[in-house]
């Protein structure tokens, strides 16, 4: 079946530290991959996406590369800020009716 | 502004009292979906709709109903709410049914059933 596994949280980092949140997936066919961010009290917002192997999605200093050989889509940022504190969800779409599969989310707290 | 609007944001109700959570999108999106978010379980899909009058069950449909009479609206109905339906609910929409464009989410409805 289709599924997404992302690293357990919570993650606590100091400001300007390097961030990696691991995400691996299982899917039939050629899925599209996404990272969503949820700030406290808000809905999920699309952070970045990649629709085919070796694509790199990027936004607001975050990056993730679609690695088909390792079935991974790890989220990275070179220097985190306090304002990046949020819950991050990895997701995939297999382009059929029951479209999206989400990971369980990783909570990130950045301390000054 | 392009958005998905859910109402209400917060709701406390009693067991068995029917309620409806509304969802409306102004982007002419074909695909709409409802999720519930629970600690440690992430997001689980309740129902989805690929177009007007086309709805189907997600992973956790028990105790819920939906309808899609108009393209923009996708209400979630709890005919007889129970405490295990206490959760944070999100409505989401997508441009088409391919899934390539990602979702636009509403701000959420926090439901408490006592």
mmCIF file with all atom_site columns, N, CA and C in Angstrom, chain A residues 19-61:
data_model
loop_
_atom_site.group_PDB
_atom_site.id
_atom_site.type_symbol
_atom_site.label_atom_id
_atom_site.label_alt_id
_atom_site.label_comp_id
_atom_site.label_asym_id
_atom_site.label_entity_id
_atom_site.label_seq_id
_atom_site.pdbx_PDB_ins_code
_atom_site.Cartn_x
_atom_site.Cartn_y
_atom_site.Cartn_z
_atom_site.occupancy
_atom_site.B_iso_or_equiv
_atom_site.pdbx_formal_charge
_atom_site.auth_seq_id
_atom_site.auth_comp_id
_atom_site.auth_asym_id
_atom_site.auth_atom_id
_atom_site.pdbx_PDB_model_num
ATOM 1   N N  . UNK A 1 19 ? 18.704 22.094 9.903   1.00 0.00 ? 19 UNK A N  1
ATOM 2   C CA . UNK A 1 19 ? 17.540 21.235 10.116  1.00 0.00 ? 19 UNK A CA 1
ATOM 3   C C  . UNK A 1 19 ? 17.466 20.143 9.066   1.00 0.00 ? 19 UNK A C  1
ATOM 4   N N  . UNK A 1 20 ? 17.237 18.929 9.518   1.00 0.00 ? 20 UNK A N  1
ATOM 5   C CA . UNK A 1 20 ? 16.835 17.834 8.641   1.00 0.00 ? 20 UNK A CA 1
ATOM 6   C C  . UNK A 1 20 ? 15.670 17.116 9.284   1.00 0.00 ? 20 UNK A C  1
ATOM 7   N N  . UNK A 1 21 ? 14.608 16.926 8.534   1.00 0.00 ? 21 UNK A N  1
ATOM 8   C CA . UNK A 1 21 ? 13.493 16.083 8.963   1.00 0.00 ? 21 UNK A CA 1
ATOM 9   C C  . UNK A 1 21 ? 13.358 14.985 7.912   1.00 0.00 ? 21 UNK A C  1
ATOM 10  N N  . UNK A 1 22 ? 13.546 13.760 8.345   1.00 0.00 ? 22 UNK A N  1
ATOM 11  C CA . UNK A 1 22 ? 13.536 12.638 7.412   1.00 0.00 ? 22 UNK A CA 1
ATOM 12  C C  . UNK A 1 22 ? 12.119 12.210 7.040   1.00 0.00 ? 22 UNK A C  1
ATOM 13  N N  . UNK A 1 23 ? 11.962 11.840 5.777   1.00 0.00 ? 23 UNK A N  1
ATOM 14  C CA . UNK A 1 23 ? 10.694 11.336 5.279   1.00 0.00 ? 23 UNK A CA 1
ATOM 15  C C  . UNK A 1 23 ? 10.979 10.249 4.250   1.00 0.00 ? 23 UNK A C  1
ATOM 16  N N  . UNK A 1 24 ? 10.389 9.097  4.444   1.00 0.00 ? 24 UNK A N  1
ATOM 17  C CA . UNK A 1 24 ? 10.460 8.032  3.446   1.00 0.00 ? 24 UNK A CA 1
ATOM 18  C C  . UNK A 1 24 ? 9.039  7.608  3.086   1.00 0.00 ? 24 UNK A C  1
ATOM 19  N N  . UNK A 1 25 ? 8.909  7.025  1.922   1.00 0.00 ? 25 UNK A N  1
ATOM 20  C CA . UNK A 1 25 ? 7.566  6.695  1.459   1.00 0.00 ? 25 UNK A CA 1
ATOM 21  C C  . UNK A 1 25 ? 7.529  5.323  0.809   1.00 0.00 ? 25 UNK A C  1
ATOM 22  N N  . UNK A 1 26 ? 6.337  4.797  0.752   1.00 0.00 ? 26 UNK A N  1
ATOM 23  C CA . UNK A 1 26 ? 6.025  3.595  -0.016  1.00 0.00 ? 26 UNK A CA 1
ATOM 24  C C  . UNK A 1 26 ? 4.852  3.943  -0.909  1.00 0.00 ? 26 UNK A C  1
ATOM 25  N N  . UNK A 1 27 ? 4.994  3.672  -2.198  1.00 0.00 ? 27 UNK A N  1
ATOM 26  C CA . UNK A 1 27 ? 3.909  4.038  -3.109  1.00 0.00 ? 27 UNK A CA 1
ATOM 27  C C  . UNK A 1 27 ? 3.966  3.198  -4.370  1.00 0.00 ? 27 UNK A C  1
ATOM 28  N N  . UNK A 1 28 ? 2.797  3.013  -4.943  1.00 0.00 ? 28 UNK A N  1
ATOM 29  C CA . UNK A 1 28 ? 2.723  2.386  -6.257  1.00 0.00 ? 28 UNK A CA 1
ATOM 30  C C  . UNK A 1 28 ? 2.845  3.478  -7.311  1.00 0.00 ? 28 UNK A C  1
ATOM 31  N N  . UNK A 1 29 ? 3.497  3.167  -8.408  1.00 0.00 ? 29 UNK A N  1
ATOM 32  C CA . UNK A 1 29 ? 3.612  4.146  -9.478  1.00 0.00 ? 29 UNK A CA 1
ATOM 33  C C  . UNK A 1 29 ? 4.591  5.252  -9.148  1.00 0.00 ? 29 UNK A C  1
ATOM 34  N N  . UNK A 1 30 ? 4.257  6.452  -9.609  1.00 0.00 ? 30 UNK A N  1
ATOM 35  C CA . UNK A 1 30 ? 5.160  7.598  -9.489  1.00 0.00 ? 30 UNK A CA 1
ATOM 36  C C  . UNK A 1 30 ? 4.446  8.733  -8.772  1.00 0.00 ? 30 UNK A C  1
ATOM 37  N N  . UNK A 1 31 ? 4.556  8.750  -7.469  1.00 0.00 ? 31 UNK A N  1
ATOM 38  C CA . UNK A 1 31 ? 3.785  9.747  -6.710  1.00 0.00 ? 31 UNK A CA 1
ATOM 39  C C  . UNK A 1 31 ? 4.387  11.144 -6.814  1.00 0.00 ? 31 UNK A C  1
ATOM 40  N N  . UNK A 1 32 ? 3.587  12.131 -6.464  1.00 0.00 ? 32 UNK A N  1
ATOM 41  C CA . UNK A 1 32 ? 4.081  13.474 -6.174  1.00 0.00 ? 32 UNK A CA 1
ATOM 42  C C  . UNK A 1 32 ? 4.305  13.567 -4.671  1.00 0.00 ? 32 UNK A C  1
ATOM 43  N N  . UNK A 1 33 ? 5.297  14.338 -4.273  1.00 0.00 ? 33 UNK A N  1
ATOM 44  C CA . UNK A 1 33 ? 5.665  14.429 -2.853  1.00 0.00 ? 33 UNK A CA 1
ATOM 45  C C  . UNK A 1 33 ? 5.574  15.872 -2.382  1.00 0.00 ? 33 UNK A C  1
ATOM 46  N N  . UNK A 1 34 ? 5.178  16.035 -1.126  1.00 0.00 ? 34 UNK A N  1
ATOM 47  C CA . UNK A 1 34 ? 4.901  17.360 -0.586  1.00 0.00 ? 34 UNK A CA 1
ATOM 48  C C  . UNK A 1 34 ? 5.426  17.476 0.848   1.00 0.00 ? 34 UNK A C  1
ATOM 49  N N  . UNK A 1 35 ? 5.740  18.697 1.222   1.00 0.00 ? 35 UNK A N  1
ATOM 50  C CA . UNK A 1 35 ? 5.894  19.056 2.620   1.00 0.00 ? 35 UNK A CA 1
ATOM 51  C C  . UNK A 1 35 ? 4.899  20.162 2.939   1.00 0.00 ? 35 UNK A C  1
ATOM 52  N N  . UNK A 1 36 ? 4.164  19.952 4.041   1.00 0.00 ? 36 UNK A N  1
ATOM 53  C CA . UNK A 1 36 ? 3.233  20.946 4.537   1.00 0.00 ? 36 UNK A CA 1
ATOM 54  C C  . UNK A 1 36 ? 3.723  21.426 5.898   1.00 0.00 ? 36 UNK A C  1
ATOM 55  N N  . UNK A 1 37 ? 3.360  22.668 6.238   1.00 0.00 ? 37 UNK A N  1
ATOM 56  C CA . UNK A 1 37 ? 3.710  23.220 7.538   1.00 0.00 ? 37 UNK A CA 1
ATOM 57  C C  . UNK A 1 37 ? 2.431  23.695 8.227   1.00 0.00 ? 37 UNK A C  1
ATOM 58  N N  . UNK A 1 38 ? 2.364  23.426 9.523   1.00 0.00 ? 38 UNK A N  1
ATOM 59  C CA . UNK A 1 38 ? 1.201  23.845 10.325  1.00 0.00 ? 38 UNK A CA 1
ATOM 60  C C  . UNK A 1 38 ? 1.701  24.690 11.484  1.00 0.00 ? 38 UNK A C  1
ATOM 61  N N  . UNK A 1 39 ? 1.410  25.992 11.427  1.00 0.00 ? 39 UNK A N  1
ATOM 62  C CA . UNK A 1 39 ? 1.747  26.879 12.536  1.00 0.00 ? 39 UNK A CA 1
ATOM 63  C C  . UNK A 1 39 ? 0.664  26.756 13.606  1.00 0.00 ? 39 UNK A C  1
ATOM 64  N N  . UNK A 1 40 ? 0.996  27.074 14.835  1.00 0.00 ? 40 UNK A N  1
ATOM 65  C CA . UNK A 1 40 ? 0.034  26.910 15.935  1.00 0.00 ? 40 UNK A CA 1
ATOM 66  C C  . UNK A 1 40 ? -1.298 27.571 15.639  1.00 0.00 ? 40 UNK A C  1
ATOM 67  N N  . UNK A 1 41 ? -2.378 26.797 15.809  1.00 0.00 ? 41 UNK A N  1
ATOM 68  C CA . UNK A 1 41 ? -3.717 27.338 15.648  1.00 0.00 ? 41 UNK A CA 1
ATOM 69  C C  . UNK A 1 41 ? -4.161 27.546 14.211  1.00 0.00 ? 41 UNK A C  1
ATOM 70  N N  . UNK A 1 42 ? -3.375 27.048 13.276  1.00 0.00 ? 42 UNK A N  1
ATOM 71  C CA . UNK A 1 42 ? -3.719 27.269 11.865  1.00 0.00 ? 42 UNK A CA 1
ATOM 72  C C  . UNK A 1 42 ? -3.862 25.952 11.116  1.00 0.00 ? 42 UNK A C  1
ATOM 73  N N  . UNK A 1 43 ? -4.343 26.057 9.888   1.00 0.00 ? 43 UNK A N  1
ATOM 74  C CA . UNK A 1 43 ? -4.405 24.893 9.015   1.00 0.00 ? 43 UNK A CA 1
ATOM 75  C C  . UNK A 1 43 ? -3.053 24.613 8.381   1.00 0.00 ? 43 UNK A C  1
ATOM 76  N N  . UNK A 1 44 ? -2.999 23.543 7.623   1.00 0.00 ? 44 UNK A N  1
ATOM 77  C CA . UNK A 1 44 ? -1.750 23.196 6.957   1.00 0.00 ? 44 UNK A CA 1
ATOM 78  C C  . UNK A 1 44 ? -1.559 24.071 5.720   1.00 0.00 ? 44 UNK A C  1
ATOM 79  N N  . UNK A 1 45 ? -0.301 24.441 5.485   1.00 0.00 ? 45 UNK A N  1
ATOM 80  C CA . UNK A 1 45 ? 0.036  25.226 4.292   1.00 0.00 ? 45 UNK A CA 1
ATOM 81  C C  . UNK A 1 45 ? 1.061  24.440 3.484   1.00 0.00 ? 45 UNK A C  1
ATOM 82  N N  . UNK A 1 46 ? 0.894  24.470 2.186   1.00 0.00 ? 46 UNK A N  1
ATOM 83  C CA . UNK A 1 46 ? 1.863  23.812 1.329   1.00 0.00 ? 46 UNK A CA 1
ATOM 84  C C  . UNK A 1 46 ? 3.190  24.553 1.397   1.00 0.00 ? 46 UNK A C  1
ATOM 85  N N  . UNK A 1 47 ? 4.249  23.839 1.738   1.00 0.00 ? 47 UNK A N  1
ATOM 86  C CA . UNK A 1 47 ? 5.577  24.449 1.856   1.00 0.00 ? 47 UNK A CA 1
ATOM 87  C C  . UNK A 1 47 ? 6.361  24.260 0.552   1.00 0.00 ? 47 UNK A C  1
ATOM 88  N N  . UNK A 1 48 ? 6.414  23.025 0.057   1.00 0.00 ? 48 UNK A N  1
ATOM 89  C CA . UNK A 1 48 ? 7.094  22.760 -1.196  1.00 0.00 ? 48 UNK A CA 1
ATOM 90  C C  . UNK A 1 48 ? 6.627  21.418 -1.739  1.00 0.00 ? 48 UNK A C  1
ATOM 91  N N  . UNK A 1 49 ? 6.953  21.182 -3.007  1.00 0.00 ? 49 UNK A N  1
ATOM 92  C CA . UNK A 1 49 ? 6.541  19.931 -3.613  1.00 0.00 ? 49 UNK A CA 1
ATOM 93  C C  . UNK A 1 49 ? 7.518  19.523 -4.711  1.00 0.00 ? 49 UNK A C  1
ATOM 94  N N  . UNK A 1 50 ? 7.439  18.243 -5.088  1.00 0.00 ? 50 UNK A N  1
ATOM 95  C CA . UNK A 1 50 ? 8.213  17.723 -6.213  1.00 0.00 ? 50 UNK A CA 1
ATOM 96  C C  . UNK A 1 50 ? 7.372  16.656 -6.885  1.00 0.00 ? 50 UNK A C  1
ATOM 97  N N  . UNK A 1 51 ? 7.323  16.679 -8.188  1.00 0.00 ? 51 UNK A N  1
ATOM 98  C CA . UNK A 1 51 ? 6.405  15.796 -8.895  1.00 0.00 ? 51 UNK A CA 1
ATOM 99  C C  . UNK A 1 51 ? 7.091  14.655 -9.629  1.00 0.00 ? 51 UNK A C  1
ATOM 100 N N  . UNK A 1 52 ? 8.417  14.668 -9.718  1.00 0.00 ? 52 UNK A N  1
ATOM 101 C CA . UNK A 1 52 ? 9.084  13.525 -10.347 1.00 0.00 ? 52 UNK A CA 1
ATOM 102 C C  . UNK A 1 52 ? 10.477 13.351 -9.747  1.00 0.00 ? 52 UNK A C  1
ATOM 103 N N  . UNK A 1 53 ? 11.037 12.183 -10.008 1.00 0.00 ? 53 UNK A N  1
ATOM 104 C CA . UNK A 1 53 ? 12.332 11.819 -9.430  1.00 0.00 ? 53 UNK A CA 1
ATOM 105 C C  . UNK A 1 53 ? 13.390 12.863 -9.771  1.00 0.00 ? 53 UNK A C  1
ATOM 106 N N  . UNK A 1 54 ? 14.228 13.163 -8.766  1.00 0.00 ? 54 UNK A N  1
ATOM 107 C CA . UNK A 1 54 ? 15.350 14.102 -8.837  1.00 0.00 ? 54 UNK A CA 1
ATOM 108 C C  . UNK A 1 54 ? 14.922 15.564 -8.833  1.00 0.00 ? 54 UNK A C  1
ATOM 109 N N  . UNK A 1 55 ? 13.627 15.822 -8.827  1.00 0.00 ? 55 UNK A N  1
ATOM 110 C CA . UNK A 1 55 ? 13.163 17.201 -8.668  1.00 0.00 ? 55 UNK A CA 1
ATOM 111 C C  . UNK A 1 55 ? 13.523 17.698 -7.277  1.00 0.00 ? 55 UNK A C  1
ATOM 112 N N  . UNK A 1 56 ? 13.847 18.969 -7.183  1.00 0.00 ? 56 UNK A N  1
ATOM 113 C CA . UNK A 1 56 ? 14.068 19.601 -5.880  1.00 0.00 ? 56 UNK A CA 1
ATOM 114 C C  . UNK A 1 56 ? 13.003 20.661 -5.693  1.00 0.00 ? 56 UNK A C  1
ATOM 115 N N  . UNK A 1 57 ? 12.249 20.533 -4.603  1.00 0.00 ? 57 UNK A N  1
ATOM 116 C CA . UNK A 1 57 ? 11.311 21.572 -4.229  1.00 0.00 ? 57 UNK A CA 1
ATOM 117 C C  . UNK A 1 57 ? 11.988 22.513 -3.246  1.00 0.00 ? 57 UNK A C  1
ATOM 118 N N  . UNK A 1 58 ? 11.648 23.810 -3.332  1.00 0.00 ? 58 UNK A N  1
ATOM 119 C CA . UNK A 1 58 ? 12.260 24.760 -2.402  1.00 0.00 ? 58 UNK A CA 1
ATOM 120 C C  . UNK A 1 58 ? 11.308 25.917 -2.151  1.00 0.00 ? 58 UNK A C  1
ATOM 121 N N  . UNK A 1 59 ? 11.397 26.467 -0.935  1.00 0.00 ? 59 UNK A N  1
ATOM 122 C CA . UNK A 1 59 ? 10.547 27.591 -0.564  1.00 0.00 ? 59 UNK A CA 1
ATOM 123 C C  . UNK A 1 59 ? 11.004 28.085 0.802   1.00 0.00 ? 59 UNK A C  1
ATOM 124 N N  . UNK A 1 60 ? 11.100 29.374 0.978   1.00 0.00 ? 60 UNK A N  1
ATOM 125 C CA . UNK A 1 60 ? 11.428 30.011 2.270   1.00 0.00 ? 60 UNK A CA 1
ATOM 126 C C  . UNK A 1 60 ? 12.706 29.450 2.883   1.00 0.00 ? 60 UNK A C  1
ATOM 127 N N  . UNK A 1 61 ? 13.653 29.052 2.066   1.00 0.00 ? 61 UNK A N  1
ATOM 128 C CA . UNK A 1 61 ? 14.907 28.516 2.574   1.00 0.00 ? 61 UNK A CA 1
ATOM 129 C C  . UNK A 1 61 ? 14.888 27.023 2.830   1.00 0.00 ? 61 UNK A C  1
#
